[in-house]
GROMACS .gro file of C-alpha atoms in nm:
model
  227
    1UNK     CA    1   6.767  -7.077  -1.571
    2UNK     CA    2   6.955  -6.761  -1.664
    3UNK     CA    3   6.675  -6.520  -1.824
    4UNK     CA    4   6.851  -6.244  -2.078
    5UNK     CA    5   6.689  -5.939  -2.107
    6UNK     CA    6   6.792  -5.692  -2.395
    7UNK     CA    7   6.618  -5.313  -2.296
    8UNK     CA    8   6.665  -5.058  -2.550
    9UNK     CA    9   6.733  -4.721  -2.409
   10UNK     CA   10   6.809  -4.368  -2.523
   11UNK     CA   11   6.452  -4.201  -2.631
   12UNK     CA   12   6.150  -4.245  -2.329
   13UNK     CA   13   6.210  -4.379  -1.976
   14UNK     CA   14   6.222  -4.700  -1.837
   15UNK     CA   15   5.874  -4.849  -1.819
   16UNK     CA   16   5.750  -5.005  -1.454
   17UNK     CA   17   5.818  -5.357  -1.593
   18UNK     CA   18   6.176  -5.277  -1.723
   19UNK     CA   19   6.211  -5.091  -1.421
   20UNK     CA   20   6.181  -5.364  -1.219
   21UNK     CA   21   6.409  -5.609  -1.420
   22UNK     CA   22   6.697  -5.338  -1.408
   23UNK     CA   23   6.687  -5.353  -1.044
   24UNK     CA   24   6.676  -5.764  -1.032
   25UNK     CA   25   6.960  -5.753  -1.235
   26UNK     CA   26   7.297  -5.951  -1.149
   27UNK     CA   27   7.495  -5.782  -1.382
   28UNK     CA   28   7.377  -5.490  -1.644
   29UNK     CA   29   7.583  -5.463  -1.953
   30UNK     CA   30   7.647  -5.161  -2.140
   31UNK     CA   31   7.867  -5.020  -2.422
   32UNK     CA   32   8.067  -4.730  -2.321
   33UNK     CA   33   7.831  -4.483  -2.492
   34UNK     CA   34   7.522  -4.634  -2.411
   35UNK     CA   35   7.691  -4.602  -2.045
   36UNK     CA   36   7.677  -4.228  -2.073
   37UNK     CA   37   7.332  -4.244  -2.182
   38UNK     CA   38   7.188  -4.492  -1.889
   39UNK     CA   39   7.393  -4.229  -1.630
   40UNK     CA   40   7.099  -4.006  -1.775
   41UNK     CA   41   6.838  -4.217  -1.594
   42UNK     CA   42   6.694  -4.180  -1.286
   43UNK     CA   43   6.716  -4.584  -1.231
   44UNK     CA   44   7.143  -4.532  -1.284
   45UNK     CA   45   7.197  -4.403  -0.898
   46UNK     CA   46   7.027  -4.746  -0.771
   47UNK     CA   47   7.191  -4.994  -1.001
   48UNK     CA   48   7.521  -4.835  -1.104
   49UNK     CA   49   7.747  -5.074  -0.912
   50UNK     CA   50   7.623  -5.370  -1.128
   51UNK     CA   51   7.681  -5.204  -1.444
   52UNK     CA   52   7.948  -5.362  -1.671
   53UNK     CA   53   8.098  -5.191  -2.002
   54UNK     CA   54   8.192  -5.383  -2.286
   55UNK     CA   55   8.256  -5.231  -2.612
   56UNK     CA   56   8.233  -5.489  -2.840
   57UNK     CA   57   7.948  -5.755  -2.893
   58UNK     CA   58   8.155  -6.084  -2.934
   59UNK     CA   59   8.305  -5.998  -2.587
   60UNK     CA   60   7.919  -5.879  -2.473
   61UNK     CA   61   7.809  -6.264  -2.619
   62UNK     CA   62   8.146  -6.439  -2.473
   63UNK     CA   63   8.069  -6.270  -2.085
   64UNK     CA   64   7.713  -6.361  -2.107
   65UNK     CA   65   7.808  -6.752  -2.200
   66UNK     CA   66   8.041  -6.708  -1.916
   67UNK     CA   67   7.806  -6.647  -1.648
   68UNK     CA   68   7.449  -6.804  -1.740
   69UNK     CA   69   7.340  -7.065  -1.526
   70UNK     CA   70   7.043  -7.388  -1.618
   71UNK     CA   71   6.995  -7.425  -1.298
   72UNK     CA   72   6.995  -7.011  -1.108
   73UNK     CA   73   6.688  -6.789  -1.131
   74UNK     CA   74   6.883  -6.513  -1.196
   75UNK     CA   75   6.882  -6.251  -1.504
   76UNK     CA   76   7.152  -6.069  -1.701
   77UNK     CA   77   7.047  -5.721  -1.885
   78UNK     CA   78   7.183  -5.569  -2.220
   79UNK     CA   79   7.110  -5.199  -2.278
   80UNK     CA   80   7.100  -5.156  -2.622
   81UNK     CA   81   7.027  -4.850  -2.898
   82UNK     CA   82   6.708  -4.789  -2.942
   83UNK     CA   83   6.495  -5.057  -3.074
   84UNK     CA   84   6.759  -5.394  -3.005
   85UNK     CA   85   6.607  -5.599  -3.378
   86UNK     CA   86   6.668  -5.286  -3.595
   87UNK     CA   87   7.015  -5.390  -3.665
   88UNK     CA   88   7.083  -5.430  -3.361
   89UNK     CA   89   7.240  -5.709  -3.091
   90UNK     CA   90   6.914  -5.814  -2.991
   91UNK     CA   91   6.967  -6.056  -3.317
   92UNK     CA   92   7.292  -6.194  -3.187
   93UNK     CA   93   7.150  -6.222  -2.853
   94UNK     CA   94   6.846  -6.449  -2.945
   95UNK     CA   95   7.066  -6.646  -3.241
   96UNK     CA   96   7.298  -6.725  -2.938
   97UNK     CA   97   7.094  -6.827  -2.632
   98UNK     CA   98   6.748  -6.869  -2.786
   99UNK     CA   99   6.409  -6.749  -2.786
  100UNK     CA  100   6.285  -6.880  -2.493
  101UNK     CA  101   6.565  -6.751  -2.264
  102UNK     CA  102   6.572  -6.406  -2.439
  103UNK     CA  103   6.338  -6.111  -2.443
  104UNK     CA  104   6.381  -5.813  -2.581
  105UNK     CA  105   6.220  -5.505  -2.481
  106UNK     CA  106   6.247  -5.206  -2.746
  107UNK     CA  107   6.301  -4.815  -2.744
  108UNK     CA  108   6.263  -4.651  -3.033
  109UNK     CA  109   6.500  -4.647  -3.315
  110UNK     CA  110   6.673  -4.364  -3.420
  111UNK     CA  111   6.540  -4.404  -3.748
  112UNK     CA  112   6.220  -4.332  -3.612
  113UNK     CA  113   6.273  -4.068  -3.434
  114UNK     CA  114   6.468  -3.932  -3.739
  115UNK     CA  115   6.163  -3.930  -3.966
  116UNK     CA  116   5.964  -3.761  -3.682
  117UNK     CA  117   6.218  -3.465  -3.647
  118UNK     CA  118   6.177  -3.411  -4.000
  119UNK     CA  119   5.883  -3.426  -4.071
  120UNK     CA  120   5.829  -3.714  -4.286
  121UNK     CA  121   5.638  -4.017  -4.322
  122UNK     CA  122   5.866  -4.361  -4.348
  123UNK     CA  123   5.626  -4.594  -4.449
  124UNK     CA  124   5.735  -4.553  -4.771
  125UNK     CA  125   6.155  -4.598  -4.708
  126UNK     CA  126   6.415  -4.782  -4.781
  127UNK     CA  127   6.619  -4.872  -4.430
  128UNK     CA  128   7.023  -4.964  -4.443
  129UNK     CA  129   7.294  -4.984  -4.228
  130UNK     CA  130   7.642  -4.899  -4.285
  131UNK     CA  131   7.756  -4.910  -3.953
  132UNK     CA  132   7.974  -5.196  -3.894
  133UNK     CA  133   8.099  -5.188  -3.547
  134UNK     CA  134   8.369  -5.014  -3.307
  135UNK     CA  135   8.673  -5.260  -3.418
  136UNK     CA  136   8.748  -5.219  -3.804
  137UNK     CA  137   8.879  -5.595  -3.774
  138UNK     CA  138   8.559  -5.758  -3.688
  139UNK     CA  139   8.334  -5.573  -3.922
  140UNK     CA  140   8.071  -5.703  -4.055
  141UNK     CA  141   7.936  -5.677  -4.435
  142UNK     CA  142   7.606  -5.574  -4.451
  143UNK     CA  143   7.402  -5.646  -4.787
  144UNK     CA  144   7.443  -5.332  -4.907
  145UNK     CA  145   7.735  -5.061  -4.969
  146UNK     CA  146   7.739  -4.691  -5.011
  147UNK     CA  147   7.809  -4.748  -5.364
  148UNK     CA  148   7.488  -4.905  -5.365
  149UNK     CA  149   7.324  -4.556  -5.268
  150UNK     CA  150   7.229  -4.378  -5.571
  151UNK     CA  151   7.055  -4.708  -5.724
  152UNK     CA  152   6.867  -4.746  -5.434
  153UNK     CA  153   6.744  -4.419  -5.442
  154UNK     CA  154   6.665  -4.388  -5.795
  155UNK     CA  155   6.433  -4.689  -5.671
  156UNK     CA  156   6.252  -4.621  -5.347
  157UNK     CA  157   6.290  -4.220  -5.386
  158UNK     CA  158   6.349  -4.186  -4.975
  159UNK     CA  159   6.626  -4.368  -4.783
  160UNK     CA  160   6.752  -4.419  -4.402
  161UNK     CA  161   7.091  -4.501  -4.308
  162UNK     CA  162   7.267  -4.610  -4.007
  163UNK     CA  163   7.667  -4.455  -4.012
  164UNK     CA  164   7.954  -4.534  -3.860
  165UNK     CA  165   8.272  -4.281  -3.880
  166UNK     CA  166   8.386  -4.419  -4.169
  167UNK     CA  167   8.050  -4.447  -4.349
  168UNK     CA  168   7.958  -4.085  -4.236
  169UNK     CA  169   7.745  -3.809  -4.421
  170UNK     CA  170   8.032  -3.645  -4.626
  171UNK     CA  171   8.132  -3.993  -4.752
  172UNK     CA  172   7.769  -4.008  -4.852
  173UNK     CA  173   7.720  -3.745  -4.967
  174UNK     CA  174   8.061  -3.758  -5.220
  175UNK     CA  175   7.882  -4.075  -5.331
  176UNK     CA  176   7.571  -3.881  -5.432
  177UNK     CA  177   7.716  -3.616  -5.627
  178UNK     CA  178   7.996  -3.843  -5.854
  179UNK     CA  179   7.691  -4.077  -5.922
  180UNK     CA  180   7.495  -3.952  -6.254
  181UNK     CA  181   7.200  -4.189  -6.105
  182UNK     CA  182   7.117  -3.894  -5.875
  183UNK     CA  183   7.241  -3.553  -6.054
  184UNK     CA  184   6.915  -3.617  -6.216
  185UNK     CA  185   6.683  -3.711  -5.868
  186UNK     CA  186   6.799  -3.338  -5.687
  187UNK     CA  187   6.846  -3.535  -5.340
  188UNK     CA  188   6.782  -3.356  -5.019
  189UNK     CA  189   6.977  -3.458  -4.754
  190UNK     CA  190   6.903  -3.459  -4.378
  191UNK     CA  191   7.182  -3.548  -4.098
  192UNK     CA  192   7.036  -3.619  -3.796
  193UNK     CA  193   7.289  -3.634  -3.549
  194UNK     CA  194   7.285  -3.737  -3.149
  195UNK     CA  195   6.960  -3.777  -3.152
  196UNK     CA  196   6.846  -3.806  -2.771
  197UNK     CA  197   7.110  -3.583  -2.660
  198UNK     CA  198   7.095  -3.262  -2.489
  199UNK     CA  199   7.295  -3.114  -2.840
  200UNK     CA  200   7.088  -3.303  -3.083
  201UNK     CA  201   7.079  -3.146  -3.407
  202UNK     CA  202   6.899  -3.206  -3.754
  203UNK     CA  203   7.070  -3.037  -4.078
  204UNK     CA  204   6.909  -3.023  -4.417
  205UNK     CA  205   7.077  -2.930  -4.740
  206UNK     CA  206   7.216  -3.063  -5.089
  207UNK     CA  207   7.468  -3.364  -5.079
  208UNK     CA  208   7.729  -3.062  -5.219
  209UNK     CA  209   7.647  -2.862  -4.890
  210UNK     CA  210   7.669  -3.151  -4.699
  211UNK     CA  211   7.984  -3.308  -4.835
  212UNK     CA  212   8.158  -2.941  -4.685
  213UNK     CA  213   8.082  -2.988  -4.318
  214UNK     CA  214   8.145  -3.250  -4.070
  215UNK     CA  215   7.909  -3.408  -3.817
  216UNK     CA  216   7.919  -3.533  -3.495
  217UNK     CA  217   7.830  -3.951  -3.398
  218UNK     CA  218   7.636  -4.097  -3.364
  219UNK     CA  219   7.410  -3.973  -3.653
  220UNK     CA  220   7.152  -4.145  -3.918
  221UNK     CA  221   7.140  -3.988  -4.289
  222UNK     CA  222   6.803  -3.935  -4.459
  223UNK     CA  223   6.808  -3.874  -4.837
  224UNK     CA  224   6.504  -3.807  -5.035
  225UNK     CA  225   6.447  -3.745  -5.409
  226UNK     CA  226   6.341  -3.430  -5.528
  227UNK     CA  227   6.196  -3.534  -5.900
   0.00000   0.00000   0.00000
């Protein structure tokens, strides 16, 4: 039987055990970004012939049905962001093919390593996504909006979100400052952005300073109150 591995990447290096399922590989599959990333690795040189880039998960999902086998020992990696569960494929992955043919072996998320970079504890956070996806067609609706924002933070007083372009911190931040909610709560805002990377960067300020610069992607927004 086909065996599915999903191995987050993008934080610490491959452990011996994921190690060793990268090079057993058939095929490897990998976003284009997350592609860029995995070239980072010193495992890359060794494997980079069976590496396949897909950019969207439904055609990920369709490849995978394409080419698992009941009756092959064989296995078929995903690389995924960070931790593969924290709103990530590694959701589709096992609602698709099952627990018992999938594992999933986690990096850290970038909300994590958000929280760490600044400083703060995130026991205590509310965690959201807003990032819906490279193709604007296929997107998915999360259970929460950015309209949904200032409410939310009026209630847990600390927040974590997952952008996409669209979704980004400006947007956010114009949400914060037309919403009366949060005039009153004096919201800091941190943009954490390319987190991993060699140009990572981590700005602080209000949602007005914010709202007056532009970021590069991928990035995660933290807000906190300030009352």
């Amino acid at each position: 039987m086909t065996k599915i591995y999903v191995i987050g990447i993008g934080y610490k290096s491959l452990d011996k055990r994921e190690r060793k399922i990268i090079y057993n590989s058939e095929i490897i599959l990998s976003s284009g970004r997350l592609f860029e990333v995995f070239k980072r690795y010193k495992e890359f040189g060794k494997v980079k012939e069976k590496v396949l880039v897909i950019d969207t998960v439904d055609e990920t999902i369709e490849f995978i049905k394409s080419n698992i086998s009941e009756h092959e020992e064989n296995i078929i990696t995903v690389l995924a962001s960070g931790d593969p569960l924290f709103f990530g494929i590694g959701r589709r992955v096992i609602n698709e093919f099952g627990k018992d043919r999938v594992e999933i072996m986690p990096d850290l998320s970038s909300i994590q390593i958000a929280f760490a970079r600044i400083k703060e504890p995130w026991d205590n956070a509310f965690l959201m996504s807003l990032h819906r996806g490279p193709d604007p067609a296929k997107r998915k609706s999360q259970k929460y909006e950015m309209k949904d924002i200032p409410d939310l933070l009026e209630r847990y007083k600390k927040i974590a979100i997952l952008t996409d372009r669209e979704n980004n911190p400006v947007e956010i931040s114009k949400v914060l400052i037309s919403s009366p909610i949060t005039r009153n709560l004096s919201p800091r805002v941190f943009v954490c952005e390319r987190l991993g990377y060699p140009d990572e960067k981590i700005t602080k300020g209000t949602p007005e300073d914010i709202s007056a610069m532009s970021f590069s992607t991928p990035n995660v927004v933290i807000i906190v109150s300030g009352d």
